Coordinates of C-alpha atoms in Angstrom, one line a residue:
M1 CA 17.2 0.9 -26.9
G2 CA 18.4 4.4 -25.9
E3 CA 19.0 6.8 -28.8
L4 CA 17.1 4.7 -31.3
V5 CA 13.8 4.8 -29.3
V6 CA 14.2 8.5 -28.6
D7 CA 14.8 9.1 -32.4
L8 CA 11.7 7.0 -33.1
L9 CA 9.6 9.0 -30.7
E10 CA 10.8 12.3 -32.2
T11 CA 9.9 11.0 -35.7
T12 CA 6.5 9.8 -34.8
G13 CA 5.6 12.9 -32.8
L14 CA 4.3 10.8 -29.9
I15 CA 6.3 13.0 -27.5
P16 CA 6.0 16.8 -27.6
E17 CA 9.0 18.4 -29.3
A18 CA 9.8 20.4 -26.2
K19 CA 10.2 17.2 -24.2
I20 CA 12.5 15.4 -26.5
D21 CA 15.6 17.0 -25.3
I22 CA 14.6 16.3 -21.7
L23 CA 14.1 12.7 -22.5
R24 CA 17.3 12.5 -24.5
E25 CA 19.3 13.8 -21.5
A26 CA 17.5 11.6 -19.0
A27 CA 18.1 8.5 -21.2
K28 CA 21.9 9.0 -20.9
T29 CA 21.9 7.8 -17.3
T30 CA 18.6 5.9 -17.1
P31 CA 17.0 3.2 -19.4
V32 CA 14.7 5.1 -21.8
V33 CA 11.6 3.1 -20.5
Q34 CA 12.3 4.3 -17.0
A35 CA 13.1 7.8 -18.2
L36 CA 9.7 8.0 -20.0
I37 CA 8.0 7.0 -16.7
D38 CA 10.0 9.3 -14.5
E39 CA 9.4 12.3 -16.7
G40 CA 5.7 11.4 -17.0
L41 CA 5.8 11.5 -20.8
A42 CA 3.8 8.3 -21.5
S43 CA 1.7 5.7 -19.9
T44 CA 3.2 2.2 -19.4
E45 CA 0.8 0.8 -22.0
A46 CA 1.9 3.4 -24.6
I47 CA 5.6 2.7 -23.7
A48 CA 5.0 -1.0 -24.3
R49 CA 3.6 -0.3 -27.8
I50 CA 6.5 2.0 -28.6
V51 CA 9.0 -0.6 -27.4
A52 CA 7.3 -3.5 -29.3
A53 CA 7.2 -1.5 -32.5
Q54 CA 10.9 -0.7 -32.2
H55 CA 11.8 -4.4 -31.8
G56 CA 9.2 -5.9 -34.0
L57 CA 7.6 -7.9 -31.2
P58 CA 3.9 -8.6 -30.4
V59 CA 2.3 -6.7 -27.5
I60 CA 0.1 -8.6 -25.0
E61 CA -2.1 -7.6 -22.0
L62 CA -1.3 -10.0 -19.2
G63 CA -4.8 -9.5 -17.7
N64 CA -6.4 -10.8 -20.8
V65 CA -4.2 -13.8 -21.6
G66 CA -3.8 -15.0 -17.9
I67 CA -0.9 -16.7 -16.3
D68 CA -0.4 -20.5 -16.6
P69 CA 1.0 -21.6 -13.2
I70 CA 3.1 -24.3 -14.8
A71 CA 4.7 -21.8 -17.2
A72 CA 5.3 -19.3 -14.4
S73 CA 7.0 -22.0 -12.3
S74 CA 9.3 -23.0 -15.1
V75 CA 11.6 -20.0 -14.4
P76 CA 12.7 -19.3 -10.8
L77 CA 10.9 -16.3 -9.4
H78 CA 14.1 -14.4 -8.4
V79 CA 15.2 -14.5 -12.1
L80 CA 11.8 -13.1 -13.3
E81 CA 12.0 -10.4 -10.7
Q82 CA 15.6 -9.5 -11.7
V83 CA 14.7 -9.3 -15.4
H84 CA 11.3 -7.8 -14.8
A85 CA 9.5 -10.4 -16.9
V86 CA 6.8 -13.0 -16.5
A87 CA 6.6 -16.5 -18.0
Y88 CA 2.9 -16.8 -18.8
A89 CA 2.2 -19.6 -21.3
F90 CA 3.5 -22.5 -23.5
E91 CA 3.1 -22.6 -27.3
G92 CA 4.0 -26.2 -27.9
D93 CA 7.5 -26.6 -26.3
T94 CA 8.2 -22.8 -26.5
L95 CA 7.9 -20.8 -23.3
C96 CA 6.2 -17.4 -23.8
V97 CA 7.7 -14.6 -21.7
A98 CA 6.4 -11.1 -21.3
I99 CA 9.1 -8.5 -20.8
A100 CA 9.1 -4.8 -20.4
D101 CA 12.5 -4.1 -21.9
P102 CA 13.6 -6.5 -24.7
Q103 CA 16.9 -4.5 -25.0
N104 CA 18.0 -6.1 -21.7
I105 CA 20.3 -8.7 -23.4
H106 CA 21.9 -9.9 -20.1
G107 CA 18.4 -10.4 -18.6
I108 CA 17.2 -12.4 -21.7
D109 CA 20.3 -14.6 -21.5
A110 CA 19.5 -15.2 -17.8
L111 CA 16.0 -16.3 -18.8
R112 CA 17.3 -18.7 -21.4
L113 CA 19.8 -20.2 -18.9
A114 CA 17.2 -20.6 -16.2
S115 CA 14.6 -22.3 -18.5
R116 CA 14.8 -25.6 -20.1
H117 CA 12.6 -24.5 -23.0
P118 CA 13.0 -22.2 -26.0
I119 CA 11.8 -18.7 -25.3
A120 CA 9.5 -16.5 -27.3
L121 CA 9.5 -12.8 -26.2
R122 CA 6.4 -10.6 -26.0
V123 CA 6.2 -7.0 -24.7
A124 CA 3.9 -6.1 -21.9
A125 CA 3.4 -2.9 -19.8
S126 CA 5.9 -2.7 -17.0
E127 CA 3.1 -2.0 -14.5
D128 CA 1.2 -5.1 -15.5
I129 CA 4.4 -7.2 -15.1
A130 CA 5.0 -5.7 -11.7
N131 CA 1.4 -6.6 -10.6
E132 CA 1.8 -10.2 -11.8
L133 CA 5.2 -10.6 -10.2
G134 CA 3.7 -9.4 -6.9
R135 CA 1.0 -12.0 -7.1
L136 CA 3.5 -14.8 -7.9
A137 CA 5.7 -13.7 -5.0
R138 CA 2.8 -13.8 -2.5
T139 CA 1.7 -17.2 -3.7
A140 CA 5.2 -18.6 -3.6
E141 CA 5.7 -17.3 -0.1
A142 CA 2.5 -19.0 1.0
F143 CA 4.3 -22.3 0.4
G144 CA 7.7 -21.3 1.5
A145 CA 9.0 -21.5 -2.0
R146 CA 10.4 -18.5 -3.9
S147 CA 11.4 -20.8 -6.8
G148 CA 8.0 -21.3 -8.3
L149 CA 4.4 -22.4 -7.8
S150 CA 4.7 -26.1 -8.3
E151 CA 4.8 -26.9 -4.6
F152 CA 1.1 -26.2 -4.4
A153 CA 0.4 -29.7 -5.6
E154 CA 2.5 -31.2 -2.8
L155 CA 0.6 -29.4 0.0
E156 CA -0.4 -31.8 2.8
V157 CA -2.9 -31.6 5.5
I158 CA -1.4 -30.9 9.0
D159 CA -2.7 -32.9 11.9
E160 CA -5.3 -31.0 13.9
E161 CA -3.3 -31.5 17.1
E162 CA -0.3 -29.9 15.4
L163 CA -2.5 -27.0 14.3
D164 CA -3.8 -26.5 17.8
D165 CA -0.3 -26.1 19.1
L166 CA 0.7 -23.5 16.6
E167 CA 1.2 -19.9 17.7
V168 CA -1.8 -18.0 16.2
D169 CA -0.3 -14.5 16.1
D170 CA 3.3 -15.0 15.1
G171 CA 2.7 -14.8 11.4
I172 CA 6.0 -16.5 10.7
S173 CA 5.3 -20.2 11.3
D174 CA 6.9 -22.6 8.9
A175 CA 3.8 -24.8 8.6
P176 CA 2.7 -24.7 4.9
L177 CA -1.0 -24.3 5.8
V178 CA -0.3 -21.5 8.2
R179 CA 1.6 -19.6 5.5
L180 CA -1.2 -20.4 3.0
V181 CA -3.9 -18.9 5.2
N182 CA -1.8 -15.9 6.1
S183 CA -1.1 -15.2 2.4
I184 CA -4.8 -15.4 1.5
I185 CA -5.7 -12.9 4.3
F186 CA -2.9 -10.6 3.4
E187 CA -3.8 -10.7 -0.4
A188 CA -7.4 -10.0 0.5
A189 CA -6.3 -7.0 2.5
E190 CA -4.0 -5.8 -0.3
D191 CA -6.8 -6.1 -2.9
G192 CA -9.3 -4.2 -0.6
A193 CA -11.6 -7.2 -0.2
S194 CA -14.4 -6.8 2.4
D195 CA -15.1 -10.5 2.7
V196 CA -13.3 -13.8 2.1
H197 CA -15.3 -16.9 1.4
F198 CA -13.9 -20.4 1.9
E199 CA -16.5 -22.7 0.2
P200 CA -16.0 -26.5 0.1
Q201 CA -16.8 -28.2 -3.2
S202 CA -16.7 -31.9 -4.1
D203 CA -13.2 -31.6 -5.5
S204 CA -11.7 -28.5 -3.9
L205 CA -12.0 -25.6 -1.4
V206 CA -12.9 -22.5 -3.4
V207 CA -11.6 -19.1 -2.2
R208 CA -13.5 -16.0 -3.2
F209 CA -13.0 -12.3 -2.4
R210 CA -15.8 -9.8 -2.3
I211 CA -14.3 -6.7 -3.9
D212 CA -16.5 -3.6 -4.6
G213 CA -19.5 -5.7 -3.6
V214 CA -19.0 -8.5 -6.1
L215 CA -17.4 -11.9 -5.5
H216 CA -14.4 -13.0 -7.5
E217 CA -12.9 -16.5 -7.4
T218 CA -9.1 -16.2 -6.6
Q219 CA -7.9 -19.8 -6.1
R220 CA -8.9 -23.4 -5.5
I221 CA -7.2 -25.4 -2.7
P222 CA -7.0 -29.2 -3.2
R223 CA -9.8 -31.1 -1.4
R224 CA -7.3 -33.0 0.8
S225 CA -6.1 -29.7 2.3
A226 CA -9.6 -28.2 2.9
I227 CA -10.0 -29.5 6.5
G228 CA -6.6 -28.3 7.5
V229 CA -7.3 -24.7 6.1
T230 CA -10.7 -24.6 7.9
T231 CA -9.2 -25.9 11.1
R232 CA -6.4 -23.2 11.0
L233 CA -9.0 -20.5 10.5
K234 CA -11.0 -21.8 13.5
V235 CA -7.9 -21.9 15.7
L236 CA -7.2 -18.3 14.8
A237 CA -10.8 -17.3 15.7
K238 CA -10.6 -19.4 18.9
L239 CA -13.5 -21.6 17.8
D240 CA -14.1 -25.2 18.7
I241 CA -12.3 -27.3 16.1
A242 CA -14.0 -30.5 17.2
E243 CA -17.5 -29.0 16.5
R244 CA -18.3 -29.3 12.8
R245 CA -22.1 -29.7 12.9
K246 CA -23.1 -26.3 14.3
P247 CA -22.5 -22.8 13.0
Q248 CA -19.9 -20.8 15.1
D249 CA -18.8 -17.2 15.2
G250 CA -15.5 -15.7 16.3
R251 CA -13.0 -12.9 15.8
I252 CA -9.4 -12.4 14.8
S253 CA -7.2 -9.3 15.3
L254 CA -4.4 -9.1 12.7
S255 CA -1.7 -6.8 11.6
A256 CA -1.5 -7.1 7.8
S257 CA 1.8 -5.2 7.7
A258 CA 2.4 -6.2 4.1
A259 CA -0.8 -4.4 3.1
G260 CA -0.4 -1.7 5.7
R261 CA -3.7 -2.5 7.4
M262 CA -4.8 -3.3 11.0
L263 CA -7.6 -5.8 10.6
D264 CA -10.4 -6.9 12.8
V265 CA -11.7 -10.1 11.2
R266 CA -15.2 -11.5 12.0
V267 CA -15.3 -15.3 11.3
A268 CA -18.5 -17.3 10.7
T269 CA -18.6 -21.0 10.0
L270 CA -21.5 -22.9 8.5
P271 CA -21.9 -26.7 8.0
T272 CA -22.7 -27.6 4.4
V273 CA -23.1 -31.0 2.7
E274 CA -19.5 -30.7 1.3
G275 CA -18.0 -29.6 4.6
E276 CA -17.6 -26.4 6.7
S277 CA -17.9 -23.1 4.9
V278 CA -16.0 -20.2 6.4
V279 CA -16.7 -16.5 5.7
M280 CA -14.4 -13.8 7.0
R281 CA -15.5 -10.1 7.2
L282 CA -12.4 -7.9 7.0
L283 CA -12.7 -4.6 8.9
D284 CA -9.8 -2.2 8.5
K285 CA -9.4 -0.5 11.9
S286 CA -6.7 1.9 10.6
K287 CA -8.7 3.5 7.8
K288 CA -10.2 6.9 8.2
P289 CA -13.9 7.7 7.3
P290 CA -14.5 9.6 4.1
T291 CA -16.1 13.1 3.9
L292 CA -19.7 13.6 2.7
E293 CA -18.3 14.7 -0.6
E294 CA -16.1 11.6 -1.0
V295 CA -19.0 9.2 -0.5
G296 CA -20.7 10.7 -3.6
L297 CA -23.3 13.2 -2.3
G298 CA -24.0 15.9 -4.8
T299 CA -23.5 19.5 -3.7
V300 CA -27.2 20.3 -3.0
M301 CA -27.8 17.0 -1.1
E302 CA -24.5 17.5 0.8
E303 CA -25.6 20.9 2.0
Q304 CA -29.0 19.6 3.0
L305 CA -27.6 16.7 5.0
A306 CA -24.9 18.9 6.7
A307 CA -27.7 21.3 7.8
M308 CA -29.6 18.3 9.3
V309 CA -26.8 16.8 11.3
L310 CA -26.0 20.2 12.9
R311 CA -29.4 20.4 14.5
P312 CA -29.4 20.0 18.3
T313 CA -32.3 17.4 18.4
G314 CA -34.0 15.0 16.1
A315 CA -33.2 11.7 14.3
L316 CA -31.4 11.1 11.0
L317 CA -31.9 7.6 9.6
V318 CA -29.8 6.0 6.9
T319 CA -31.4 3.1 5.1
G320 CA -30.5 0.5 2.6
P321 CA -29.6 -3.2 2.2
T322 CA -26.7 -4.9 4.0
G323 CA -23.4 -3.7 2.5
S324 CA -24.7 -0.5 1.1
G325 CA -22.3 1.7 3.1
K326 CA -24.8 3.0 5.7
S327 CA -22.3 3.1 8.5
T328 CA -19.7 4.8 6.3
T329 CA -22.1 7.6 5.5
L330 CA -22.9 8.0 9.2
F331 CA -19.2 8.4 10.1
A332 CA -18.8 10.9 7.2
A333 CA -21.6 12.9 8.9
M334 CA -19.7 12.4 12.2
T335 CA -16.7 14.3 10.9
I336 CA -19.0 17.4 10.8
I337 CA -20.6 16.7 14.2
N338 CA -17.5 15.8 16.2
R339 CA -16.4 18.9 18.0
P340 CA -14.8 19.4 21.5
E341 CA -17.9 21.1 23.0
I342 CA -20.2 18.1 22.1
N343 CA -20.3 14.7 23.8
V344 CA -20.8 12.1 21.1
I345 CA -21.4 8.4 22.1
T346 CA -21.8 5.6 19.7
V347 CA -23.0 2.0 20.1
E348 CA -21.9 -0.3 17.3
D349 CA -21.6 -3.9 16.2
P350 CA -18.8 -3.9 15.2
V351 CA -16.9 -0.7 15.6
E352 CA -15.8 -0.1 12.0
Y353 CA -14.0 3.3 12.3
R354 CA -12.0 4.7 15.3
L355 CA -12.5 8.4 15.6
P356 CA -10.7 10.5 18.2
G357 CA -13.1 12.5 20.4
L358 CA -15.9 9.9 20.2
N359 CA -16.9 7.5 23.0
Q360 CA -17.5 4.3 21.1
V361 CA -19.2 1.3 22.6
Q362 CA -18.8 -2.3 21.2
I363 CA -21.9 -4.5 21.5
N364 CA -21.2 -7.8 23.4
T365 CA -24.3 -10.0 23.2
R366 CA -22.7 -12.8 25.2
A367 CA -22.1 -10.4 28.1
G368 CA -25.6 -9.0 27.8
L369 CA -24.6 -5.7 26.2
T370 CA -27.2 -5.2 23.5
F371 CA -28.2 -2.1 21.6
A372 CA -31.1 -1.5 24.0
T373 CA -29.2 -2.0 27.2
A374 CA -26.3 0.1 26.0
L375 CA -28.7 2.9 25.0
R376 CA -30.2 3.0 28.4
S377 CA -26.8 3.5 30.0
I378 CA -25.7 6.0 27.3
L379 CA -28.7 8.3 28.0
R380 CA -27.5 8.5 31.6
S381 CA -24.0 9.6 30.5
D382 CA -25.0 13.1 29.4
P383 CA -24.7 12.7 25.6
D384 CA -25.4 15.4 23.1
V385 CA -25.3 13.1 20.0
V386 CA -26.0 9.4 20.0
M387 CA -25.2 7.1 17.1
V388 CA -26.9 3.7 17.1
G389 CA -25.3 1.2 14.7
E390 CA -28.6 -0.4 13.7
I391 CA -32.2 -0.3 14.8
R392 CA -32.9 -4.0 14.9
D393 CA -35.8 -4.4 17.4
V394 CA -38.8 -2.5 18.8
E395 CA -37.0 -1.7 22.1
T396 CA -34.0 -0.1 20.4
A397 CA -36.4 1.8 18.0
K398 CA -38.5 3.2 20.9
I399 CA -35.5 4.3 23.0
S400 CA -33.9 6.0 19.9
I401 CA -37.0 7.9 18.9
E402 CA -37.7 9.0 22.5
A403 CA -34.0 10.1 22.9
A404 CA -34.5 12.3 19.7
L405 CA -37.5 14.0 21.4
T406 CA -35.7 14.6 24.8
G407 CA -32.9 16.9 23.7
H408 CA -30.5 14.5 21.8
F409 CA -29.6 14.2 18.2
V410 CA -29.7 10.5 17.1
L411 CA -28.2 8.9 14.1
S412 CA -28.9 5.3 13.1
T413 CA -29.4 2.8 10.3
L414 CA -32.4 0.8 9.2
H415 CA -33.1 -1.8 6.5
T416 CA -35.6 -0.5 4.0
N417 CA -35.7 -0.2 0.2
D418 CA -36.1 3.6 0.0
A419 CA -36.4 6.7 2.3
P420 CA -40.2 6.9 2.7
A421 CA -40.3 3.3 3.7
A422 CA -38.3 4.1 6.9
L423 CA -41.3 6.0 8.4
T424 CA -43.7 3.1 7.8
R425 CA -41.1 0.6 9.0
L426 CA -40.8 2.3 12.4
N427 CA -44.6 2.2 12.7
E428 CA -44.6 -1.5 11.9
M429 CA -41.9 -2.1 14.6
G430 CA -44.2 -0.6 17.2
V431 CA -43.2 3.0 17.5
E432 CA -46.1 5.3 17.9
P433 CA -46.8 7.2 14.6
F434 CA -47.0 10.6 16.3
L435 CA -43.6 10.0 17.8
T436 CA -42.1 9.1 14.4
G437 CA -43.6 12.3 12.8
A438 CA -42.2 14.5 15.6
A439 CA -38.8 12.9 16.0
V440 CA -37.4 12.1 12.5
T441 CA -35.5 15.0 10.9
G442 CA -34.6 13.2 7.7
V443 CA -34.0 9.9 6.0
L444 CA -31.2 9.1 3.6
A445 CA -31.6 6.0 1.4
Q446 CA -28.5 4.7 -0.4
R447 CA -26.9 2.1 -2.6
L448 CA -23.3 1.5 -3.7
A449 CA -22.6 1.4 -7.4
R450 CA -19.3 0.4 -8.8
R451 CA -17.2 3.2 -10.4
L452 CA -16.1 2.8 -14.0
C453 CA -12.4 2.1 -14.2
E454 CA -10.7 5.4 -15.3
H455 CA -8.1 3.5 -17.3
C456 CA -10.3 1.5 -19.6
K457 CA -13.9 3.0 -19.7
E458 CA -15.1 3.7 -23.2
L459 CA -17.3 6.3 -24.7
Y460 CA -20.4 5.3 -26.7
T461 CA -23.6 6.9 -28.0
P462 CA -26.8 5.1 -26.7
T463 CA -29.9 4.9 -28.9
K464 CA -32.9 7.1 -28.3
D465 CA -34.8 4.1 -27.0
E466 CA -32.1 3.4 -24.5
L467 CA -32.2 7.0 -23.3
L468 CA -35.9 6.9 -23.0
Q469 CA -36.0 3.7 -21.1
A470 CA -33.3 5.0 -18.8
R471 CA -35.4 8.2 -18.1
I472 CA -32.6 10.5 -19.3
P473 CA -33.9 14.1 -19.1
E474 CA -35.7 15.2 -22.2
E475 CA -33.4 18.1 -22.9
L476 CA -30.5 15.7 -23.2
R477 CA -32.3 13.2 -25.5
H478 CA -32.6 15.7 -28.4
G479 CA -28.9 16.2 -28.8
K480 CA -26.1 13.8 -29.1
T481 CA -25.7 12.2 -25.7
E482 CA -22.5 10.2 -25.0
L483 CA -22.2 7.9 -22.0
F484 CA -19.4 5.7 -20.7
R485 CA -19.5 1.9 -20.4
R486 CA -17.2 -0.7 -18.9
N487 CA -14.4 -2.3 -20.9
G488 CA -11.9 -4.2 -18.7
C489 CA -8.1 -4.0 -18.1
V490 CA -5.5 -5.6 -15.8
R491 CA -5.9 -2.7 -13.2
C492 CA -9.6 -3.5 -12.7
R493 CA -9.2 -7.3 -13.0
Q494 CA -11.1 -7.2 -16.4
T495 CA -14.3 -6.1 -14.6
G496 CA -14.4 -2.6 -16.0
Y497 CA -14.9 -1.2 -12.5
A498 CA -12.6 0.0 -9.7
G499 CA -14.0 1.4 -6.4
R500 CA -17.6 2.4 -5.6
I501 CA -19.7 5.5 -5.5
G502 CA -22.9 6.1 -3.5
V503 CA -26.4 6.6 -5.1
F504 CA -28.7 8.5 -2.7
Q505 CA -32.2 9.6 -2.0
L506 CA -32.7 12.2 0.7
L507 CA -36.1 12.8 2.4
E508 CA -36.2 16.0 4.5
M509 CA -39.1 16.1 6.9
N510 CA -41.6 19.0 6.6
E511 CA -45.0 19.7 8.2
E512 CA -46.9 17.8 5.5
L513 CA -44.7 14.7 5.9
S514 CA -44.8 14.9 9.7
A515 CA -48.6 15.1 9.6
L516 CA -48.8 12.1 7.2
A517 CA -46.4 10.0 9.4
A518 CA -48.4 10.9 12.5
R519 CA -51.6 9.6 11.0
K520 CA -49.9 6.4 9.7
A521 CA -50.1 7.2 6.0
S522 CA -49.2 4.6 3.5
H523 CA -45.8 4.4 1.7
E524 CA -47.3 5.6 -1.5
E525 CA -48.8 8.7 0.1
L526 CA -45.5 9.5 1.9
E527 CA -43.6 9.1 -1.4
R528 CA -45.9 11.4 -3.4
A529 CA -45.6 14.1 -0.7
A530 CA -41.8 13.8 -0.5
M531 CA -41.5 13.9 -4.3
S532 CA -43.6 17.0 -4.5
G533 CA -41.4 18.5 -1.9
G534 CA -38.3 18.0 -4.1
M535 CA -37.1 14.5 -3.2
K536 CA -35.4 12.6 -6.0
S537 CA -35.5 8.9 -6.6
L538 CA -32.4 6.7 -6.3
W539 CA -32.6 6.2 -10.0
D540 CA -32.6 9.9 -10.8
D541 CA -29.6 10.5 -8.6
G542 CA -27.8 7.5 -10.2
I543 CA -28.5 8.9 -13.7
E544 CA -26.7 12.1 -12.8
K545 CA -23.6 10.0 -11.9
V546 CA -24.0 8.0 -15.2
L547 CA -24.1 11.3 -17.2
A548 CA -21.0 12.4 -15.3
G549 CA -19.1 9.3 -16.4
M550 CA -18.8 7.8 -12.9
T551 CA -20.8 4.6 -13.4
S552 CA -22.7 2.8 -16.2
L553 CA -26.4 2.3 -16.9
E554 CA -25.8 -1.5 -16.5
E555 CA -24.3 -1.0 -13.0
L556 CA -27.1 1.4 -12.0
A557 CA -29.7 -1.1 -13.0
R558 CA -28.0 -3.8 -11.0
V559 CA -28.1 -1.9 -7.7
T560 CA -31.5 -0.1 -8.1
T561 CA -34.7 -0.1 -10.1
I562 CA -36.4 2.5 -12.3

């Protein structure tokens, strides 16, 4: 390629004139594709289009076309890695290969020698090829075969007695099922999955990852291997492998070094008509909690919440459904509270973040250590701040509220749909209304909406009816309002989203709200009073993030209601 591509770039004006000489010099010692990347002169997608135009070859997006396992296994993986190419499909008897650098003549010759089929070259972005090669490598390692993926069909069930004798923490056993389970867990860790589902079906065991709150099917394991995989998981979690008729719960501690994560895995089994279903919750013990700004609080709301958590007494409640990031928000607040002169004690189930300076207590129901019993002991340990992982019962609720009235600052979570509902929920649980009104400092309701992928989100102009229905502010409806919507690329697994952002509603207690709570006012009365005091709805906060291009109207509607 070399000089020809540089000349083409200079002619087309795709690269600034001032950078051409830099690129020409770099290309003398480095392949021009790599030089473009090293110098930050073009994205890998743009480079792929440039290279394809130079050689008269089609451009493909691997994330859109998918990878045929049979085609991928027709060329040894070490050859694909050496050439930086992926065999992805057959067209008749011709093998289609995506390559980043079609000028690599020696590499193309190696591909032709390694395959028994005629080869048709296509050009793909080098980053996309690297991602697919990584997935092929992980899958191949799961079966002890770096040569391809075809050994998947030959996987056999290991006898349960043999599984029970295996070392559960060595991570290097030669048993195919052990490597398969390890590879699934490590891939989930690498992809940032929060849960892994193993769901038995009539013909296979379906594996699904929950990424950014949404489940994605990743693979299907042959039915004959389902019992072996389930048994291996139960051995790891130290569950009874002979018991298949009752639900069981267990834990695994793993070091996913390949993904750079220390994992605490909660395992739950459930008997279904097709066999045992297993769900694994992955908790990364090595990750650090985000700041209030990073979770997505706006500037005004962040300042309000920071002022609340610095008070010496009172109670801050964070509400929302399961998986809405309540604990993460509490720990973001903890980064402000945690100071050497303050004694902070937490009681959690499980401990999701490890913070230096905190005294963190792990609930152990089997040993009789519940939230209520732990709280009683904590209040005798001279705390300044107490964090309760979740208020689940009336006893925990009463102790928490009373602690907020006796010189402690209490943080906890509660399951309600919005902020005002937290006050009525405490009353329903049996807490005296006058205690609720006096103790609660504020309530933060939240949801997690998926962020639009920065690489593929597209701009569009919504209709006036759409803007009106979405309750876009009137001053914005008169002009030309442009919003972003999802598209889909290989980086976001064609979902159009990557990562998540919080949508919040903050209720700050005042005299009127305290009086209403004390006389057991209805949810509607509390909501009207809070709105008149400046509280926004979850939808209104979400619309601000839609207008800022962080998420889409479609995603906001999925996680909340108008």
